Amino acid sequence: MATSKPLQFLASDATASAVRSGLSSTPKRLPSWLFYDEAGSALFEQITTLPEYYLTRTERSIFESFAGEMLEAAGSDLTLVELGAGTASKTCVLVEELLQRQKRALFYPIDVSPSALQEAVNQLGRQFPQLRVNPIVADYTGGVEALNRILGRKLVLYIGSSIGNFEPDESVRMLRRIRRSLRAGDAFLLGADFAKSAKILIPAYDDAEGVTAAFNKNILARLNRELGADFDPDAFRHVALWNRQCSRMEIYLESLCEQRVFLPMLDMDVSFSAGERIHTENSYKYTMDMVEAILRESGFKLEHTWTDRQKWFGVHLARA
Ligand code: AVJ
């Protein structure tokens, strides 16, 4: 009797059930949080340095221009919390400005990636001896729980267009949970990408070097590693489309041929026809009306919006 090679059983229950339901749906889909294993987090860091991926450097330039104003508006004696912090590379601009206003500060970066958080601790800890960095490994749900337990006046950051991965109704639920975990005087900074021309958007999600394609295909490599699947990443191509009606970039993996994939850990066979796609990500692009709507619906009051000269990216200060 033929036996397959032993599996490492690395997949969490959440991964297994998301993959099972996503690959048995029509059309096929996989949740975008699956991108962020160690390899995927490193690939995302690489994306943020690409010439086509304007988001990170544009948001950083907004922080560089307005960090002082943002902190002025947020209030004094702040504890910084960052949801989905990653390596917290943009946060150092804010921290630098914060430490000019107060002698010491606490920073709680919250992220699902321990390796990214380690990087944040190393970088910020070394750069700012007066900053206490207390990393928390958690997803958004766990992160919001953690918010409740943090003492003192908080400035909560949810930047980097992370909100873009949520459906508008999910965003509202998420923001509502954040809002409920804030106390009077706390402030919330939301970073969201603005809707713009497809000429700018598409290359940002389909770069010439193919880093975004590798980031997308890493999902397949991850399913091979964690579920023992036999995906051939070369048998899929990366597709990035602008859906103007829904105001979102859509990312897919498109099967180049008719093929069948076996996922032993789920005891599941998945068939693909040539050209069939797996929908791996939506990245919503906000208009000012959309920002106002989700903040209002979640019980926040929008106090100020900072943007770059081209109005490509927005950082919004809101209060509970
Ligand atoms: C991490 C969600 C902000 O949507 O721009 C980058 C992820 N996907 N390239 C984004 C991503 C493809 C990114 N976010």
Tab-separated table of C-alpha atoms and ligand atoms in Angstrom:
chain	number	residue	atom	x	y	z
A	1	MET	CA	0.000	0.000	0.000
A	2	ALA	CA	1.340	3.426	-0.956
A	3	THR	CA	1.793	5.842	1.893
A	4	SER	CA	2.291	9.602	1.663
A	5	LYS	CA	5.186	11.313	3.415
A	6	PRO	CA	4.569	12.104	7.094
A	7	LEU	CA	2.930	15.452	7.758
A	8	GLN	CA	4.144	18.079	10.155
A	9	PHE	CA	0.630	19.058	11.346
A	10	LEU	CA	1.520	22.720	11.615
A	11	ALA	CA	-1.825	24.147	10.572
A	12	SER	CA	-4.051	25.673	13.243
A	13	ASP	CA	-7.742	24.734	13.393
A	14	ALA	CA	-8.544	28.191	12.013
A	15	THR	CA	-6.302	27.598	8.996
A	16	ALA	CA	-7.685	24.126	8.359
A	17	SER	CA	-11.322	25.206	8.518
A	18	ALA	CA	-10.773	28.384	6.459
A	19	VAL	CA	-9.026	26.343	3.740
A	20	ARG	CA	-11.664	23.607	3.813
A	21	SER	CA	-14.565	26.002	3.409
A	22	GLY	CA	-12.769	28.385	1.019
A	23	LEU	CA	-11.639	25.736	-1.444
A	24	SER	CA	-15.004	23.970	-1.460
A	25	SER	CA	-16.907	27.204	-2.259
A	26	THR	CA	-17.773	28.494	-5.714
A	27	PRO	CA	-15.972	30.729	-6.569
A	28	LYS	CA	-12.965	29.486	-4.589
A	29	ARG	CA	-11.488	31.828	-2.018
A	30	LEU	CA	-8.886	31.925	0.748
A	31	PRO	CA	-8.750	34.537	3.536
A	32	SER	CA	-5.995	37.130	3.143
A	33	TRP	CA	-4.730	36.624	6.722
A	34	LEU	CA	-3.226	33.389	5.410
A	35	PHE	CA	-0.572	35.532	3.651
A	36	TYR	CA	1.177	36.341	6.904
A	37	ASP	CA	3.283	33.389	7.946
A	38	GLU	CA	6.973	34.113	8.435
A	39	ALA	CA	7.806	33.974	4.701
A	40	GLY	CA	4.721	36.020	3.795
A	41	SER	CA	5.431	38.705	6.403
A	42	ALA	CA	8.968	39.036	4.998
A	43	LEU	CA	7.570	39.295	1.443
A	44	PHE	CA	5.120	41.980	2.576
A	45	GLU	CA	8.030	43.959	4.078
A	46	GLN	CA	9.685	43.722	0.659
A	47	ILE	CA	6.472	44.942	-1.047
A	48	THR	CA	6.501	48.076	1.124
A	49	THR	CA	9.836	49.095	-0.446
A	50	LEU	CA	8.754	48.603	-4.098
A	51	PRO	CA	8.565	51.722	-6.297
A	52	GLU	CA	5.002	50.814	-7.402
A	53	TYR	CA	3.716	50.243	-3.844
A	54	TYR	CA	3.104	53.884	-2.923
A	55	LEU	CA	1.061	53.151	0.230
A	56	THR	CA	3.761	52.733	2.872
A	57	ARG	CA	6.017	55.579	1.818
A	58	THR	CA	3.040	57.920	1.295
A	59	GLU	CA	1.641	57.180	4.752
A	60	ARG	CA	5.127	57.576	6.230
A	61	SER	CA	5.439	60.995	4.564
A	62	ILE	CA	2.125	62.023	6.173
A	63	PHE	CA	3.488	61.010	9.593
A	64	GLU	CA	6.732	62.852	8.877
A	65	SER	CA	4.842	66.033	8.013
A	66	PHE	CA	2.133	65.917	10.677
A	67	ALA	CA	3.199	63.729	13.642
A	68	GLY	CA	3.404	66.858	15.823
A	69	GLU	CA	-0.101	67.986	14.878
A	70	MET	CA	-1.454	64.473	15.363
A	71	LEU	CA	-0.075	64.231	18.905
A	72	GLU	CA	-1.193	67.781	19.688
A	73	ALA	CA	-4.717	66.785	18.671
A	74	ALA	CA	-4.577	63.413	20.477
A	75	GLY	CA	-3.761	64.854	23.924
A	76	SER	CA	-1.000	64.555	26.502
A	77	ASP	CA	0.581	61.679	28.455
A	78	LEU	CA	-0.174	59.007	25.891
A	79	THR	CA	0.328	55.262	25.773
A	80	LEU	CA	0.736	54.112	22.194
A	81	VAL	CA	-1.022	50.960	20.992
A	82	GLU	CA	-0.744	49.683	17.433
A	83	LEU	CA	-3.128	47.058	16.048
A	84	GLY	CA	-1.562	44.970	13.279
A	85	ALA	CA	1.777	46.624	14.014
A	86	GLY	CA	3.967	44.337	11.897
A	87	THR	CA	7.499	45.693	12.240
A	88	ALA	CA	6.031	49.096	13.277
A	89	SER	CA	8.341	50.849	10.817
A	90	LYS	CA	6.121	53.935	10.409
A	91	THR	CA	5.487	54.254	14.124
A	92	CYS	CA	9.004	55.471	14.903
A	93	VAL	CA	8.141	58.899	13.447
A	94	LEU	CA	5.299	59.208	15.950
A	95	VAL	CA	7.402	57.805	18.800
A	96	GLU	CA	10.175	60.309	18.152
A	97	GLU	CA	7.703	63.184	18.337
A	98	LEU	CA	6.003	61.666	21.404
A	99	LEU	CA	9.300	61.467	23.310
A	100	GLN	CA	9.856	65.162	22.719
A	101	ARG	CA	6.632	65.786	24.638
A	102	GLN	CA	6.955	63.250	27.441
A	103	LYS	CA	10.029	61.772	29.170
A	104	ARG	CA	8.936	58.153	28.890
A	105	ALA	CA	6.328	56.255	26.938
A	106	LEU	CA	4.804	52.805	26.669
A	107	PHE	CA	4.225	51.153	23.309
A	108	TYR	CA	2.105	48.040	22.838
A	109	PRO	CA	2.542	46.672	19.314
A	110	ILE	CA	-0.051	43.962	18.601
A	111	ASP	CA	0.381	41.545	15.696
A	112	VAL	CA	-0.147	37.918	14.672
A	113	SER	CA	3.458	37.622	13.502
A	114	PRO	CA	5.961	37.014	16.341
A	115	SER	CA	8.890	37.504	13.940
A	116	ALA	CA	7.588	40.910	12.826
A	117	LEU	CA	7.036	41.941	16.477
A	118	GLN	CA	10.567	40.876	17.377
A	119	GLU	CA	11.806	43.186	14.637
A	120	ALA	CA	9.681	46.019	16.088
A	121	VAL	CA	11.107	45.441	19.583
A	122	ASN	CA	14.687	45.341	18.271
A	123	GLN	CA	14.368	48.461	16.113
A	124	LEU	CA	12.367	50.703	18.436
A	125	GLY	CA	13.994	49.448	21.630
A	126	ARG	CA	17.442	50.253	20.280
A	127	GLN	CA	16.440	53.596	18.795
A	128	PHE	CA	14.506	54.863	21.835
A	129	PRO	CA	15.823	53.896	25.307
A	130	GLN	CA	12.989	55.909	26.959
A	131	LEU	CA	10.385	53.729	25.217
A	132	ARG	CA	9.077	50.579	26.898
A	133	VAL	CA	7.957	48.172	24.177
A	134	ASN	CA	5.525	45.457	25.289
A	135	PRO	CA	4.686	43.314	22.263
A	136	ILE	CA	1.451	41.305	22.203
A	137	VAL	CA	0.998	38.358	19.828
A	138	ALA	CA	-2.698	38.369	18.933
A	139	ASP	CA	-5.117	38.624	16.021
A	140	TYR	CA	-7.514	41.581	15.810
A	141	THR	CA	-10.057	40.019	18.124
A	142	GLY	CA	-7.456	39.200	20.754
A	143	GLY	CA	-5.817	42.571	20.158
A	144	VAL	CA	-9.005	44.455	20.915
A	145	GLU	CA	-9.451	42.374	24.094
A	146	ALA	CA	-5.941	43.414	25.106
A	147	LEU	CA	-6.868	47.079	24.548
A	148	ASN	CA	-9.391	46.870	27.374
A	149	ARG	CA	-6.672	45.971	29.848
A	150	ILE	CA	-4.192	48.719	28.950
A	151	LEU	CA	-4.171	51.504	31.516
A	152	GLY	CA	-3.700	55.226	30.948
A	153	ARG	CA	-4.717	57.502	28.095
A	154	LYS	CA	-4.320	55.621	24.842
A	155	LEU	CA	-3.581	56.592	21.287
A	156	VAL	CA	-4.646	53.559	19.270
A	157	LEU	CA	-3.159	53.203	15.797
A	158	TYR	CA	-4.802	51.177	13.100
A	159	ILE	CA	-2.732	52.295	10.162
A	160	GLY	CA	-1.151	50.939	6.994
A	161	SER	CA	-4.507	50.414	5.222
A	162	SER	CA	-5.014	47.206	7.210
A	163	ILE	CA	-8.702	48.121	7.318
A	164	GLY	CA	-8.706	47.676	3.525
A	165	ASN	CA	-8.811	43.886	3.858
A	166	PHE	CA	-12.166	43.976	5.641
A	167	GLU	CA	-15.549	44.117	3.962
A	168	PRO	CA	-17.250	47.443	4.820
A	169	ASP	CA	-19.689	45.752	7.255
A	170	GLU	CA	-16.840	43.831	8.919
A	171	SER	CA	-14.901	47.107	9.225
A	172	VAL	CA	-17.792	48.680	11.078
A	173	ARG	CA	-18.028	45.719	13.481
A	174	MET	CA	-14.279	45.846	14.032
A	175	LEU	CA	-14.223	49.638	14.594
A	176	ARG	CA	-17.169	49.334	16.974
A	177	ARG	CA	-15.225	46.844	19.086
A	178	ILE	CA	-12.224	49.168	19.120
A	179	ARG	CA	-14.432	52.115	20.054
A	180	ARG	CA	-15.967	50.193	22.975
A	181	SER	CA	-12.489	49.466	24.328
A	182	LEU	CA	-11.603	53.169	24.474
A	183	ARG	CA	-12.216	55.491	27.402
A	184	ALA	CA	-12.944	59.230	27.454
A	185	GLY	CA	-9.896	61.126	26.195
A	186	ASP	CA	-8.474	58.188	24.234
A	187	ALA	CA	-7.862	58.777	20.538
A	188	PHE	CA	-7.860	56.600	17.446
A	189	LEU	CA	-5.766	57.030	14.287
A	190	LEU	CA	-6.961	55.230	11.171
A	191	GLY	CA	-4.777	54.976	8.056
A	192	ALA	CA	-6.726	54.207	4.867
A	193	ASP	CA	-5.799	54.236	1.193
A	194	PHE	CA	-7.831	56.593	-1.007
A	195	ALA	CA	-9.525	55.441	-4.236
A	196	LYS	CA	-7.530	56.579	-7.236
A	197	SER	CA	-6.751	55.849	-10.898
A	198	ALA	CA	-6.387	52.204	-11.957
A	199	LYS	CA	-3.111	53.267	-13.608
A	200	ILE	CA	-1.646	53.815	-10.142
A	201	LEU	CA	-3.512	51.046	-8.325
A	202	ILE	CA	-2.893	48.047	-10.574
A	203	PRO	CA	0.933	48.247	-10.678
A	204	ALA	CA	0.925	48.675	-6.879
A	205	TYR	CA	-0.643	45.193	-6.682
A	206	ASP	CA	1.167	43.697	-9.697
A	207	ASP	CA	4.734	44.954	-9.542
A	208	ALA	CA	7.341	44.492	-12.280
A	209	GLU	CA	9.672	42.477	-10.046
A	210	GLY	CA	6.944	39.960	-9.190
A	211	VAL	CA	7.211	40.357	-5.414
A	212	THR	CA	3.437	40.683	-5.033
A	213	ALA	CA	2.992	37.571	-7.190
A	214	ALA	CA	5.384	35.700	-4.879
A	215	PHE	CA	3.511	37.063	-1.829
A	216	ASN	CA	0.220	35.796	-3.279
A	217	LYS	CA	1.659	32.387	-4.262
A	218	ASN	CA	3.189	31.973	-0.806
A	219	ILE	CA	-0.335	31.017	0.310
A	220	LEU	CA	0.014	27.859	-1.810
A	221	ALA	CA	3.471	27.142	-0.412
A	222	ARG	CA	2.000	27.594	3.050
A	223	LEU	CA	-0.773	25.076	2.367
A	224	ASN	CA	1.906	22.673	1.104
A	225	ARG	CA	3.958	23.161	4.275
A	226	GLU	CA	1.143	23.163	6.806
A	227	LEU	CA	-1.435	20.857	5.262
A	228	GLY	CA	0.807	18.618	3.158
A	229	ALA	CA	-0.918	19.860	-0.023
A	230	ASP	CA	0.717	19.341	-3.425
A	231	PHE	CA	0.074	22.737	-5.065
A	232	ASP	CA	2.489	23.596	-7.866
A	233	PRO	CA	2.858	27.388	-7.486
A	234	ASP	CA	4.107	27.571	-11.100
A	235	ALA	CA	0.755	26.213	-12.275
A	236	PHE	CA	-0.954	29.425	-11.056
A	237	ARG	CA	-0.583	33.056	-12.038
A	238	HIS	CA	-1.073	36.184	-9.975
A	239	VAL	CA	-3.989	38.405	-11.089
A	240	ALA	CA	-4.740	41.927	-9.778
A	241	LEU	CA	-7.961	43.715	-10.843
A	242	TRP	CA	-9.510	47.075	-9.936
A	243	ASN	CA	-13.222	46.741	-9.134
A	244	ARG	CA	-14.420	50.331	-9.359
A	245	GLN	CA	-18.040	49.565	-8.395
A	246	CYS	CA	-16.905	48.051	-5.097
A	247	SER	CA	-13.926	50.455	-4.771
A	248	ARG	CA	-11.457	47.658	-4.176
A	249	MET	CA	-8.416	45.921	-5.612
A	250	GLU	CA	-9.032	42.197	-6.032
A	251	ILE	CA	-6.213	39.667	-5.948
A	252	TYR	CA	-6.503	36.165	-7.363
A	253	LEU	CA	-4.469	33.038	-8.067
A	254	GLU	CA	-5.499	31.762	-11.494
A	255	SER	CA	-4.975	28.151	-12.493
A	256	LEU	CA	-2.989	27.936	-15.746
A	257	CYS	CA	-4.338	24.480	-16.611
A	258	GLU	CA	-6.896	21.884	-15.611
A	259	GLN	CA	-5.450	20.274	-12.494
A	260	ARG	CA	-6.225	18.470	-9.257
A	261	VAL	CA	-4.653	19.174	-5.884
A	262	PHE	CA	-4.708	16.853	-2.868
A	263	LEU	CA	-4.783	18.162	0.713
A	264	PRO	CA	-4.083	15.058	2.830
A	265	MET	CA	-4.597	16.769	6.163
A	266	LEU	CA	-8.120	17.717	5.123
A	267	ASP	CA	-8.551	14.491	3.158
A	268	MET	CA	-9.698	16.735	0.357
A	269	ASP	CA	-9.290	16.724	-3.427
A	270	VAL	CA	-9.652	20.079	-5.178
A	271	SER	CA	-10.163	20.336	-8.950
A	272	PHE	CA	-9.356	23.416	-11.005
A	273	SER	CA	-10.338	24.152	-14.574
A	274	ALA	CA	-7.933	26.179	-16.739
A	275	GLY	CA	-8.480	29.866	-15.895
A	276	GLU	CA	-10.319	29.150	-12.641
A	277	ARG	CA	-9.377	31.548	-9.850
A	278	ILE	CA	-8.930	31.506	-6.098
A	279	HIS	CA	-9.877	34.917	-4.670
A	280	THR	CA	-7.172	35.639	-2.071
A	281	GLU	CA	-7.623	39.321	-1.215
A	282	ASN	CA	-9.739	42.448	-1.394
A	283	SER	CA	-8.023	45.736	-0.657
A	284	TYR	CA	-10.637	48.468	-0.253
A	285	LYS	CA	-9.810	51.979	-1.382
A	286	TYR	CA	-11.709	54.640	0.526
A	287	THR	CA	-13.333	57.885	-0.506
A	288	MET	CA	-13.776	60.544	2.188
A	289	ASP	CA	-17.507	59.674	2.207
A	290	MET	CA	-16.692	56.012	2.912
A	291	VAL	CA	-14.325	56.961	5.775
A	292	GLU	CA	-16.959	59.246	7.300
A	293	ALA	CA	-19.607	56.533	6.934
A	294	ILE	CA	-17.692	53.691	8.629
A	295	LEU	CA	-16.540	55.958	11.471
A	296	ARG	CA	-20.045	57.346	12.018
A	297	GLU	CA	-21.661	53.903	11.869
A	298	SER	CA	-19.211	52.583	14.439
A	299	GLY	CA	-19.880	55.453	16.842
A	300	PHE	CA	-16.693	57.449	16.253
A	301	LYS	CA	-16.450	61.169	15.664
A	302	LEU	CA	-13.986	62.126	12.923
A	303	GLU	CA	-11.905	65.062	14.179
A	304	HIS	CA	-9.197	65.555	11.593
A	305	THR	CA	-7.842	64.107	8.340
A	306	TRP	CA	-4.231	64.453	7.228
A	307	THR	CA	-3.223	63.561	3.699
A	308	ASP	CA	-0.323	63.835	1.250
A	309	ARG	CA	-0.237	66.466	-1.494
A	310	GLN	CA	-1.649	64.043	-4.109
A	311	LYS	CA	-4.401	62.869	-1.716
A	312	TRP	CA	-3.371	59.258	-2.256
A	313	PHE	CA	-3.532	58.216	1.400
A	314	GLY	CA	-5.361	59.492	4.482
A	315	VAL	CA	-4.675	59.379	8.224
A	316	HIS	CA	-7.821	60.105	10.234
A	317	LEU	CA	-8.096	61.049	13.925
A	318	ALA	CA	-11.312	59.938	15.582
A	319	ARG	CA	-12.708	59.845	19.110
A	320	ALA	CA	-15.185	57.554	20.825
B	1	AVJ	C1	-1.273	44.917	4.338
B	1	AVJ	C2	-3.564	44.936	3.680
B	1	AVJ	C3	-2.305	46.955	3.633
B	1	AVJ	O1	-3.840	45.773	0.913
B	1	AVJ	O2	-2.136	46.949	0.324
B	1	AVJ	C4	-0.041	44.311	-0.464
B	1	AVJ	C5	-1.586	43.869	1.582
B	1	AVJ	N1	-1.624	42.863	-0.716
B	1	AVJ	N2	0.014	43.832	-1.710
B	1	AVJ	C6	-2.646	46.046	0.986
B	1	AVJ	C7	-1.088	43.690	0.172
B	1	AVJ	C8	-0.929	42.953	-1.869
B	1	AVJ	C9	-1.767	45.290	1.983
B	1	AVJ	N3	-2.231	45.489	3.404
